[in-house]
Short mmCIF file of C-alpha atoms in Angstrom, two decimals:
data_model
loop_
_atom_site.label_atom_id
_atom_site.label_comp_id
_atom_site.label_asym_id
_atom_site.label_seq_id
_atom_site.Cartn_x
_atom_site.Cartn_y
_atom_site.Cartn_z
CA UNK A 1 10.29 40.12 -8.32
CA UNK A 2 12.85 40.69 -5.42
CA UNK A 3 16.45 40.21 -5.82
CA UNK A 4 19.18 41.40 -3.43
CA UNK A 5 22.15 41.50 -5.25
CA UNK A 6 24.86 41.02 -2.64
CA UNK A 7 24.58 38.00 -0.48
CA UNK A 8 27.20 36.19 0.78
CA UNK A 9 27.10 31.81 2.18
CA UNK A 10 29.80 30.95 4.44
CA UNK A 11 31.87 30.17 1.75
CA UNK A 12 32.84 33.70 2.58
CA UNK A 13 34.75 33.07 6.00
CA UNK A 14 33.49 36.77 7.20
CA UNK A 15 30.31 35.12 6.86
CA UNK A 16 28.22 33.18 9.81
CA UNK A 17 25.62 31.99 7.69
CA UNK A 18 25.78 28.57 5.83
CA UNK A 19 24.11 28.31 2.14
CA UNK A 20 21.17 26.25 3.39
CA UNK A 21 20.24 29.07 6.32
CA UNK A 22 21.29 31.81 3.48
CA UNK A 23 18.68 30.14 1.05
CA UNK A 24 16.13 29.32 3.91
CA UNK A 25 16.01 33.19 5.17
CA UNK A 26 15.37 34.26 1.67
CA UNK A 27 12.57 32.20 1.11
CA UNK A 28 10.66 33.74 4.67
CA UNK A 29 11.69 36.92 3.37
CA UNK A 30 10.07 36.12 -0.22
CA UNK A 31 13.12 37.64 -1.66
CA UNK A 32 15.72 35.96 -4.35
CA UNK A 33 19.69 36.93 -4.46
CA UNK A 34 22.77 37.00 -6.17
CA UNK A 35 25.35 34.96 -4.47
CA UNK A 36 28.78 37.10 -4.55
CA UNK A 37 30.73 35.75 -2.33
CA UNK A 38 34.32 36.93 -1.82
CA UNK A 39 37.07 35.86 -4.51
CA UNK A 40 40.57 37.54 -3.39
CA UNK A 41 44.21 36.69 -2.98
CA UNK A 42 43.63 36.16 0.38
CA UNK A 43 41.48 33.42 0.35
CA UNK A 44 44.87 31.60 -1.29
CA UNK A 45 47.31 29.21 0.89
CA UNK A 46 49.85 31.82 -0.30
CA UNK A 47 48.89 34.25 1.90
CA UNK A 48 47.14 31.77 4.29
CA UNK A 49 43.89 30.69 2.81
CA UNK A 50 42.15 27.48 2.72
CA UNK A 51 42.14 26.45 -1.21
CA UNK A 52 45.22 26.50 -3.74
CA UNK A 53 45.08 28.77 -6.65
CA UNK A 54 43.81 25.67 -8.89
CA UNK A 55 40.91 24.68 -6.16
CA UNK A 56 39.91 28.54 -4.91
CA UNK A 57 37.65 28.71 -8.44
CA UNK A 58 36.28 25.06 -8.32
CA UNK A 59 35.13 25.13 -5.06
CA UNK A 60 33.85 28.82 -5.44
CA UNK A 61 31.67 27.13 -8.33
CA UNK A 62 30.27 24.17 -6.31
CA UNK A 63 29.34 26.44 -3.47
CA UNK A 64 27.21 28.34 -6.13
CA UNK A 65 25.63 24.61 -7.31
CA UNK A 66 25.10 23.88 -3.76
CA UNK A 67 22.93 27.09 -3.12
CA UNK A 68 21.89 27.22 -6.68
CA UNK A 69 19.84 23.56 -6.58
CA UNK A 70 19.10 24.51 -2.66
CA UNK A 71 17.43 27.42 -3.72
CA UNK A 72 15.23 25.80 -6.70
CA UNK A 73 13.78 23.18 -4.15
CA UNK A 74 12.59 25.94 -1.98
CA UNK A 75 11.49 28.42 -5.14
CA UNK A 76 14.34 31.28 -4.12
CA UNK A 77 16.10 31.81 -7.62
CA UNK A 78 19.72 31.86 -6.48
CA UNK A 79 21.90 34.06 -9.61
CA UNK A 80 25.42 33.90 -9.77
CA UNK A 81 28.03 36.61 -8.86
CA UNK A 82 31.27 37.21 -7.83
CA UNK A 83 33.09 39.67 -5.45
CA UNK A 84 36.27 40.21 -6.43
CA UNK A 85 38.87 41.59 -4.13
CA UNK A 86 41.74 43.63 -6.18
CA UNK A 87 45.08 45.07 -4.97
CA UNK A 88 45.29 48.83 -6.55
CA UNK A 89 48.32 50.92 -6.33
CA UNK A 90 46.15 53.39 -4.55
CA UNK A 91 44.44 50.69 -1.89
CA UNK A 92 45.63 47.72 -1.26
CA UNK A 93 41.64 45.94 -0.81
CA UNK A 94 39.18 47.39 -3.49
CA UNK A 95 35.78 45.25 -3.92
CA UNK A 96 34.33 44.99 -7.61
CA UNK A 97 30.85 42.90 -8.17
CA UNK A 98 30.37 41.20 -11.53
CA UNK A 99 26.92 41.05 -12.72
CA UNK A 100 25.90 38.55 -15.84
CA UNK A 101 28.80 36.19 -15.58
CA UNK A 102 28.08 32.10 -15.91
CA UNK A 103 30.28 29.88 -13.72
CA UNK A 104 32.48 29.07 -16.34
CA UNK A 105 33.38 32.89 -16.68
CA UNK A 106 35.52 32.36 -13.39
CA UNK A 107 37.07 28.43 -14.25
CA UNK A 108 37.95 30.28 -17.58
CA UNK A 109 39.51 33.20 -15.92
CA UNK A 110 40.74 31.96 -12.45
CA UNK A 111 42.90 34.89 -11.47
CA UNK A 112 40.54 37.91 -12.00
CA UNK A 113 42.69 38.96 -8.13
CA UNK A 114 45.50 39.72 -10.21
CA UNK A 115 44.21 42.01 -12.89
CA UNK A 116 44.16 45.74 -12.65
CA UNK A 117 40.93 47.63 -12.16
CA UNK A 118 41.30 48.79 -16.21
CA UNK A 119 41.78 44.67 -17.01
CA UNK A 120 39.52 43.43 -15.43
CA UNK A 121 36.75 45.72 -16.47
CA UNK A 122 38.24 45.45 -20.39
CA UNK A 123 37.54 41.57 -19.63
CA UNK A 124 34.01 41.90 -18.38
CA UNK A 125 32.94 44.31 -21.61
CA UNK A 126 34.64 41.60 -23.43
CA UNK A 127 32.23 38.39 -22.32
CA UNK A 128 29.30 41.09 -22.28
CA UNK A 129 29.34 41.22 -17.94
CA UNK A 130 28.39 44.36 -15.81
CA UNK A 131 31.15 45.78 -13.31
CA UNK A 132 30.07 47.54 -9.83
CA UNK A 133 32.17 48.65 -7.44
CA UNK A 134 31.15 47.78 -4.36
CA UNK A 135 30.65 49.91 -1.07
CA UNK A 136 32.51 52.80 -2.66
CA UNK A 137 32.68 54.79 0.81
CA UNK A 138 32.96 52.48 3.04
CA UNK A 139 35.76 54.39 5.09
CA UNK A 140 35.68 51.85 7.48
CA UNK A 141 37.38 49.61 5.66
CA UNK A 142 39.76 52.36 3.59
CA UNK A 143 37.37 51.97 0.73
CA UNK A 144 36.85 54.68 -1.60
CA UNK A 145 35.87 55.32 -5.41
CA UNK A 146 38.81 54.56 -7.94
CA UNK A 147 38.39 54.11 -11.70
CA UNK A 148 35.02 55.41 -12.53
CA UNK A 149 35.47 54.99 -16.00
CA UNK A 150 36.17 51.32 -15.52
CA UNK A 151 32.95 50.74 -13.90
CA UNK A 152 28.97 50.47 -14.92
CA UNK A 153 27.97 50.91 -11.51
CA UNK A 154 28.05 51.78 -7.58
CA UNK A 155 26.33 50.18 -5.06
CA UNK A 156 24.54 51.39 -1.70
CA UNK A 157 25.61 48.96 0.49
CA UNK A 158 23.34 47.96 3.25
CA UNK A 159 25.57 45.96 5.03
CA UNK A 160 24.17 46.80 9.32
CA UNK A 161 27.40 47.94 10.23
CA UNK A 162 28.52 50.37 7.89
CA UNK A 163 27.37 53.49 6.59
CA UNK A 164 25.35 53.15 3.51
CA UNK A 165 26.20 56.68 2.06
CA UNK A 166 23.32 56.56 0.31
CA UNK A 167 23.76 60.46 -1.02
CA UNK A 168 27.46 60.05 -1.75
CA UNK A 169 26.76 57.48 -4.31
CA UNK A 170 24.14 59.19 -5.34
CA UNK A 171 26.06 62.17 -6.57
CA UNK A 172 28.78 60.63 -8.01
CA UNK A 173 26.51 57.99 -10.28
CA UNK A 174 25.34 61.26 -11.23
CA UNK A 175 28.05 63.40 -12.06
CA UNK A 176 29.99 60.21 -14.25
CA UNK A 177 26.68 58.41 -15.73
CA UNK A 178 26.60 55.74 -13.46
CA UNK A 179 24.14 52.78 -12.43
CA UNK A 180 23.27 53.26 -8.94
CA UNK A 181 23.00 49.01 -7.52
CA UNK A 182 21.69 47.87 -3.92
CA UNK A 183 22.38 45.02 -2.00
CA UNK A 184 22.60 44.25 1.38
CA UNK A 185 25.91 42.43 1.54
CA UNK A 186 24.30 39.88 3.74
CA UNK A 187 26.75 37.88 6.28
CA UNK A 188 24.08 36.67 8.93
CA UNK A 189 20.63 35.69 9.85
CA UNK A 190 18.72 38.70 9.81
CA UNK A 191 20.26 40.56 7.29
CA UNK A 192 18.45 39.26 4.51
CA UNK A 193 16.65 41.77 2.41
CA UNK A 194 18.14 45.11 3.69
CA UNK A 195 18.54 46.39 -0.06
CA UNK A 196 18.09 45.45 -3.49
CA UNK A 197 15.87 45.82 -6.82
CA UNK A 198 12.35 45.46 -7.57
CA UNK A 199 12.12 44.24 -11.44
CA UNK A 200 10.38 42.46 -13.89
CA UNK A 201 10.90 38.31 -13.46
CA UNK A 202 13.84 37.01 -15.04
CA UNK A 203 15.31 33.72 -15.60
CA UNK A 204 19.23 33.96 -15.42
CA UNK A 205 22.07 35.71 -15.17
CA UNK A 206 21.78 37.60 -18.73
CA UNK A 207 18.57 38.51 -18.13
CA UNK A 208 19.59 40.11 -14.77
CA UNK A 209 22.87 41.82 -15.87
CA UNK A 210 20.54 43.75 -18.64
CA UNK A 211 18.00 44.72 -16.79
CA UNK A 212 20.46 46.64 -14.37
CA UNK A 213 22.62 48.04 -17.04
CA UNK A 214 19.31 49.94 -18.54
CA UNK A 215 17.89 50.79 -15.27
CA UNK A 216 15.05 48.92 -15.32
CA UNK A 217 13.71 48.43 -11.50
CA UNK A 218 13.52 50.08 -8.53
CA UNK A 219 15.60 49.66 -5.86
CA UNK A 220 14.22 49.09 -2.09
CA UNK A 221 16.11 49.27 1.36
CA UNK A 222 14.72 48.90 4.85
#
């Protein structure tokens, strides 16, 4: 099967792309996803979000349900994720993806945005979850590596209007015995299959986060 493993619903306000097109251009496309939308600080009333700091994980959850049971009526297995935005004291907006994780994971841990890199990845080895980091050189954006020791992975991001680096991550999955991931950090119609793996079926999260961490699939990009 197909999965792209970074796909974003317009729960993600960078996104222009409801859950019900999100789901509907994955089925055309034959393809199934991981639904990471973003989970940061930002998204807070604090700092001028939409949800408090009690409703930001609740609602995160439903919007998974709502793509989740979407996707089942159509046949596009919809897996949960999260993107979690963290402030570092070396960049102020680093990106981690967590790979594995149930929807309770988050409800039982609501402020993952706080944690340091090294806490948050001592958390995920604790409930048994996968930690990428996301778009490591995505200069763009002032992304770079950080921790790699606190990370399984690194993605190539195949998001249309950034570099992917493809080499880069390459190299440095290499050099610090790294997963390489692949996603195509879809935000709009159109995007939808640019990256991800080529693997065996499987049924849930689990199943996914396992088949990753011993590098069984392929990954494919257009």
């Amino acid at each position: 099967m197909k999965i792209d493993l970074h796909v974003h619903s317009g729960f993600s306000v960078c996104a222009s792309t409801d859950y019900v097109e999100a789901v509907e251009s994955y089925d055309a496309a034959g393809i199934n996803f991981v639904l990471c939308n973003h989970y940061n600080a930002l998204y807070t009333v604090s700092y001028g979000g939409a949800y408090t700091r009690a409703d930001y994980p609740k609602r995160f959850v439903e919007e998974f349900y709502r793509t989740h049971d979407l996707g089942d009526r159509y046949g596009v297995k919809v897996f949960f994720g999260i993107e979690v935005a963290l402030s570092l004291p070396d960049c102020p907006y680093a990106e981690f993806l967590i790979y594995g994780a149930q929807p309770q994971f988050l409800l039982d841990n609501p402020y993952i945005y706080e944690l340091s890199q090294q806490e948050l990845y001592k958390l995920c080895k604790k409930n048994d979850l996968m930690l990428v980091q996301a778009h490591p050189f995505r200069k763009e954006q002032g992304h770079f590596p950080h921790d790699l020791k606190c990370v399984d992975g690194v993605e190539i991001n195949c998001h249309y209007r950034f570099l992917r680096e493809e080499e880069k991550v390459k190299e440095i999955a290499k050099n610090n015995n790294l997963i390489i991931t692949c996603g195509s950090d879809f935000h709009k119609k159109g995007q939808e299959g640019a990256g991800g793996i080529i693997c065996r079926d499987v049924a849930n999260e689990h199943e996914l986060k396992t088949i990753l961490l011993n590098n069984e699939f392929e990954i494919f990009m257009r």
